[in-house]
GROMACS .gro file of C-alpha atoms in nm:
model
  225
    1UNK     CA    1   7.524   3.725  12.602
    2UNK     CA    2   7.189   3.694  12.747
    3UNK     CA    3   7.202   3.583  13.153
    4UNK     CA    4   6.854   3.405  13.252
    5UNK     CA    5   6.869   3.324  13.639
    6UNK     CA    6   6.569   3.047  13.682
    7UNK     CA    7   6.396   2.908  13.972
    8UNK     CA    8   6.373   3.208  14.197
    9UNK     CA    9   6.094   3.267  14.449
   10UNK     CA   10   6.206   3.445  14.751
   11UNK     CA   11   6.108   3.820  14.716
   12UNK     CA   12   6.459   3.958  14.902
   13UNK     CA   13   6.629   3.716  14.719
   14UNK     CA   14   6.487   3.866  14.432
   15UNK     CA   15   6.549   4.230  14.519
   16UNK     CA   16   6.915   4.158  14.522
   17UNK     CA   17   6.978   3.999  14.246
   18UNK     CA   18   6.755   4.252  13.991
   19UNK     CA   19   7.108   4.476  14.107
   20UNK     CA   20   7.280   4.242  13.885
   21UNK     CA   21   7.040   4.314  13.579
   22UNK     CA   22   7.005   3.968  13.415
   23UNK     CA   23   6.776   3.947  13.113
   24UNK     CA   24   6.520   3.703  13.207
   25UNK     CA   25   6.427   3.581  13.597
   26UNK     CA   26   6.239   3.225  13.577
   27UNK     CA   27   5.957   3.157  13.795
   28UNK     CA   28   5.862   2.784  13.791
   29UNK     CA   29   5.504   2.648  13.790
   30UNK     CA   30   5.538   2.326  13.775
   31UNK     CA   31   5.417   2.187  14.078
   32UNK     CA   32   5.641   1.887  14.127
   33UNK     CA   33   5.938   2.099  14.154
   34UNK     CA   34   6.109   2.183  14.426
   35UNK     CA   35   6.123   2.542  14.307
   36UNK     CA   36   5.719   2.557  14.266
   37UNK     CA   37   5.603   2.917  14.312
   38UNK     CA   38   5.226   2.873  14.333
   39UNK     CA   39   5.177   3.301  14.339
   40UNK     CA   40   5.447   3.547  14.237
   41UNK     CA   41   5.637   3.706  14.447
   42UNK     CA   42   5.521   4.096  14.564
   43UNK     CA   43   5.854   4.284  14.424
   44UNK     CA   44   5.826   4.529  14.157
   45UNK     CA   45   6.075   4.435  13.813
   46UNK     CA   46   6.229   4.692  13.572
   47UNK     CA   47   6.023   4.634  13.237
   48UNK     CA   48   6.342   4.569  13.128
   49UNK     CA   49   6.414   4.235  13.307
   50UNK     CA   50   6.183   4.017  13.142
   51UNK     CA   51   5.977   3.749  13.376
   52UNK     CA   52   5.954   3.385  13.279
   53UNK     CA   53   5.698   3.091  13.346
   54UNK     CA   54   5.840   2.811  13.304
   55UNK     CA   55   5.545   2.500  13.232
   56UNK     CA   56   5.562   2.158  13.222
   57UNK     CA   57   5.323   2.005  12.977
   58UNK     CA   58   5.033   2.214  13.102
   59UNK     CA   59   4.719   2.294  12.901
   60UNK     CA   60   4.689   2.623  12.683
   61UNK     CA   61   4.442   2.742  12.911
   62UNK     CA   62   4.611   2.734  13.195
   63UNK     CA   63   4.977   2.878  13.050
   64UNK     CA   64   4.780   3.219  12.917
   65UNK     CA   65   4.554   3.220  13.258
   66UNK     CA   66   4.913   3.223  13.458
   67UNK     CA   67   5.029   3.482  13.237
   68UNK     CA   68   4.777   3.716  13.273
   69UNK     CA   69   4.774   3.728  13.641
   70UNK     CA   70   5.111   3.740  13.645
   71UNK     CA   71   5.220   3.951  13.377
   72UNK     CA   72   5.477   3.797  13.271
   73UNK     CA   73   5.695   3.863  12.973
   74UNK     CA   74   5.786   3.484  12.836
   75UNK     CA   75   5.658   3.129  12.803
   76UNK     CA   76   5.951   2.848  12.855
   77UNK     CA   77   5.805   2.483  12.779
   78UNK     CA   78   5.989   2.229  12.953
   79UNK     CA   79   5.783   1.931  12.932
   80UNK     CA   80   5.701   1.747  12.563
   81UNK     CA   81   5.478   2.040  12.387
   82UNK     CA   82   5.460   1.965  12.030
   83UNK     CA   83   5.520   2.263  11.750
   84UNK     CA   84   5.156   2.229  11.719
   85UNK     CA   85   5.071   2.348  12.070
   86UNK     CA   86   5.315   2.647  12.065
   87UNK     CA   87   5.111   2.759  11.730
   88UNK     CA   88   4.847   2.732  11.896
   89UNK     CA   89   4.944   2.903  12.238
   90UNK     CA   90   5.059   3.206  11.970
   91UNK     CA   91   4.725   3.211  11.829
   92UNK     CA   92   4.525   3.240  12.138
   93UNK     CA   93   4.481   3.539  12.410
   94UNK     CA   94   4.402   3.514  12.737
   95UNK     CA   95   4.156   3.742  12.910
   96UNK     CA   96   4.027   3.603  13.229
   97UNK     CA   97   3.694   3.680  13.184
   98UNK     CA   98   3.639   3.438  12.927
   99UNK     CA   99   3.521   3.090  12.916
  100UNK     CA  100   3.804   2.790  12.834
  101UNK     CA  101   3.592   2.763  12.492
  102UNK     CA  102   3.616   3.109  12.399
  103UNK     CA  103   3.971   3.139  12.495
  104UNK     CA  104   4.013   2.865  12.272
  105UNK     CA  105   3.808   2.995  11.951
  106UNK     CA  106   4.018   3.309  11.920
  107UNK     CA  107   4.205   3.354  11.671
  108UNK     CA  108   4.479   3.649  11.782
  109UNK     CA  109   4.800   3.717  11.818
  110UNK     CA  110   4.964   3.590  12.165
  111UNK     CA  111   5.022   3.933  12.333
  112UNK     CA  112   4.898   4.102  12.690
  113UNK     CA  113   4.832   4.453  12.651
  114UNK     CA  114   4.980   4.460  12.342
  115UNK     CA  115   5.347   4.310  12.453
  116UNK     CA  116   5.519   3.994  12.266
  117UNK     CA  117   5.542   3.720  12.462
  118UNK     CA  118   5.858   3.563  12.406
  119UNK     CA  119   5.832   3.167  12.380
  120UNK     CA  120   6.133   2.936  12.500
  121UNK     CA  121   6.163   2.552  12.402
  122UNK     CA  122   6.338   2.343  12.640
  123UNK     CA  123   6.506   2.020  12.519
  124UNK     CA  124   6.669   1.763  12.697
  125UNK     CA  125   7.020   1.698  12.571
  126UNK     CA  126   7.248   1.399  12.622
  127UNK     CA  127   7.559   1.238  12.405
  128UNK     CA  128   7.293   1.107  12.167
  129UNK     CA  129   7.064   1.370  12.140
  130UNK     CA  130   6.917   1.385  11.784
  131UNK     CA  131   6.916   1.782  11.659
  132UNK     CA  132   6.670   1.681  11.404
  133UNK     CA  133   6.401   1.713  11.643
  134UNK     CA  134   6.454   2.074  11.675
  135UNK     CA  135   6.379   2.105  11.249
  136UNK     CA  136   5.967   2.139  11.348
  137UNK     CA  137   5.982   2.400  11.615
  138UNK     CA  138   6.234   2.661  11.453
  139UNK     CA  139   5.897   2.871  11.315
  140UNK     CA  140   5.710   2.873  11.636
  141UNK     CA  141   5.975   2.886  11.913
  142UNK     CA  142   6.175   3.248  12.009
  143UNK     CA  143   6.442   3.069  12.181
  144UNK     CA  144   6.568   2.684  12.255
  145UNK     CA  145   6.718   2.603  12.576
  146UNK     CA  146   6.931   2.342  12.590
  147UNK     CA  147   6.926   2.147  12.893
  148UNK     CA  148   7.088   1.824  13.065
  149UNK     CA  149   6.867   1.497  13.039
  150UNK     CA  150   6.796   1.390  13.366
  151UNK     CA  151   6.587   1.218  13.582
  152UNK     CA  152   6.355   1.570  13.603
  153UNK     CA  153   6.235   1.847  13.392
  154UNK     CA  154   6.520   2.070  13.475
  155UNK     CA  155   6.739   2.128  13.760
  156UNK     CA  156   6.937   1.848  13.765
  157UNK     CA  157   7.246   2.040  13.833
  158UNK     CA  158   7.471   1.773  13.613
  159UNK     CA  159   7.635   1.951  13.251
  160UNK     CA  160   7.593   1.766  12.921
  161UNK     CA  161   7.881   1.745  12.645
  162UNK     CA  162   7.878   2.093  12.503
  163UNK     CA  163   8.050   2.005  12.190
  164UNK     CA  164   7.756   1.825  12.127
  165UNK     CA  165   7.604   2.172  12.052
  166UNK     CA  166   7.820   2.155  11.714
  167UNK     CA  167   7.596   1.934  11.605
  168UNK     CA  168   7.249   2.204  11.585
  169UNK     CA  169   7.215   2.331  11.270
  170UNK     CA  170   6.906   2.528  11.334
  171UNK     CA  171   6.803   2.918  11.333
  172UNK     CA  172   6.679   2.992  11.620
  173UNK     CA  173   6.856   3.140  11.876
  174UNK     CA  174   6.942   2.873  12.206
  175UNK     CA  175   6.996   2.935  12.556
  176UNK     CA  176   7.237   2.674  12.749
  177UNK     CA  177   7.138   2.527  13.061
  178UNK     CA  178   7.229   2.245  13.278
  179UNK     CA  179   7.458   2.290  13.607
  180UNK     CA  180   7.648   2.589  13.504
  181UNK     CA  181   7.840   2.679  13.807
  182UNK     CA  182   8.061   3.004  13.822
  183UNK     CA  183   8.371   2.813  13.730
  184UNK     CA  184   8.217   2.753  13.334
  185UNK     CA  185   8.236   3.112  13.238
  186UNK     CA  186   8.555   3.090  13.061
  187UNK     CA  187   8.421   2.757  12.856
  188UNK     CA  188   8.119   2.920  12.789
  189UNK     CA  189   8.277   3.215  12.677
  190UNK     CA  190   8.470   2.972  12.402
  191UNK     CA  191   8.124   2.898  12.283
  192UNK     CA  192   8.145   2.999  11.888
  193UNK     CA  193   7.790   2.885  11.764
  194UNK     CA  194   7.591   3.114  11.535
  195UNK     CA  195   7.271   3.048  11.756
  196UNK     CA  196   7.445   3.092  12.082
  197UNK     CA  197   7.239   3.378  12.235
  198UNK     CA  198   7.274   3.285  12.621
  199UNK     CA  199   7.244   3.091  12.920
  200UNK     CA  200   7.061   2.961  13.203
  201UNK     CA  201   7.172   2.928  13.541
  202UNK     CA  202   7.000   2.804  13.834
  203UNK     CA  203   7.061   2.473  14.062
  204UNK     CA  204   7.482   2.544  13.972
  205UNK     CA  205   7.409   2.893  14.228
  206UNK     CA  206   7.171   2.771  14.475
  207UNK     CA  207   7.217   2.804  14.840
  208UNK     CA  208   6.889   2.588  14.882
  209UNK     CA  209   6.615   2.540  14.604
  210UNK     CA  210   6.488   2.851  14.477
  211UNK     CA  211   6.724   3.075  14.694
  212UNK     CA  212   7.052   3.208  14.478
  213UNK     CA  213   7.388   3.274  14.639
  214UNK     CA  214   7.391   3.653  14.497
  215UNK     CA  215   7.776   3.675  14.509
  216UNK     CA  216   7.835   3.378  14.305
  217UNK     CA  217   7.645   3.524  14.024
  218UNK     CA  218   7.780   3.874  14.028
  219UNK     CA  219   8.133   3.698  14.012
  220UNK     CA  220   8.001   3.453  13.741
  221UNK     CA  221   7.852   3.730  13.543
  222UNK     CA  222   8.170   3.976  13.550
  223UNK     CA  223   8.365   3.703  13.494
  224UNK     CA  224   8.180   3.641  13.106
  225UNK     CA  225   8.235   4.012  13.032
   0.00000   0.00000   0.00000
């Protein structure tokens, strides 16, 4: 199961929580969160712990701009990016000596020195969420993430209905999200969904925004083995 920790800024934070190897650490650049990192953080990360930006309805330019200077390893979308802008954000690499129009006309895979760069697709989820609207984005997206409709993009710390999830009949692989505390592993790990792949903590282990409480998440994480 694949253990994304989101919204983390603090560098010695940081440092003690890549002990824990998760599989993703989200960085958020949105700026109207209260977990904002406006430059990334000076730690060093295994290659093997992938890093996130996580972008709210931002412009192609600027996505592949922040992931070039900040080499990160994935792309989550939390805002309302259509299927058509994730093609296009696949088609298009970023070198930042280029103009915004030349970035624009190529034509290339999305990679950074050659590397993948994985592409998330956040969706916010409540008793009436309609699935359907998944159908156009299962040929552009890596991963969904499935998070709690609130009153922002993410964070909210408040769970949705999880056996609403029975109701996906997509593909592609989804992460959960949505005030996961360290008292859900035992739920989660009743989760029997093809697509299950994951989840995503971050307000549910907070000590105060963008600052984790270490020890809940090594508990949280044995506790799902």
């Amino acid at each position: 199961m694949l253990l994304k920790v989101c919204g983390m800024r603090d560098a010695e934070n940081i440092s003690e929580l890549l002990k824990l190897k998760p599989n993703y650490l989200g960085f958020i650049f949105y700026k109207k969160s209260k977990r904002f990192v406006s430059y990334f953080p000076e730690i060093e990360i295994p290659s093997e712990i992938k890093k996130v930006g996580v972008f709210v309805n931002e412009s192609v330019e600027k996505v592949l701009k922040t992931v070039e200077e900040n080499k990160l390893d994935a792309v989550q979308l939390h805002g309302n990016e259509s299927p058509e802008y994730i093609d296009e954000l696949r088609k298009v690499i970023c070198h930042s000596e280029q103009s915004e129009e030349s970035i624009k006309s190529e034509i290339l895979s999305f990679t950074q020195n050659d590397k993948e760069i994985e592409i998330f697709k956040a969706f916010s989820v409540d008793d009436t969420f309609n699935f359907s609207k998944t159908e156009a984005y299962q040929n552009v997206c890596d991963f969904l993430l499935f998070d709690t409709k609130g009153k922002d993009y993410g964070g909210n710390g408040v769970k949705f209905n999880w056996q609403v999830l029975q109701k996906y009949q997509g593909e592609t692989p989804f992460l959960l999200s949505g005030g996961i505390s360290k008292v859900d592993a035992n739920e989660i790990k009743n989760i029997s969904h093809k697509a299950f792949a994951g989840i995503d903590i971050n307000s549910g282990f907070e000590i105060k925004p963008a600052f984790k409480n270490i020890a809940n998440i090594k508990e949280f994480k044995q506790n799902l083995s």
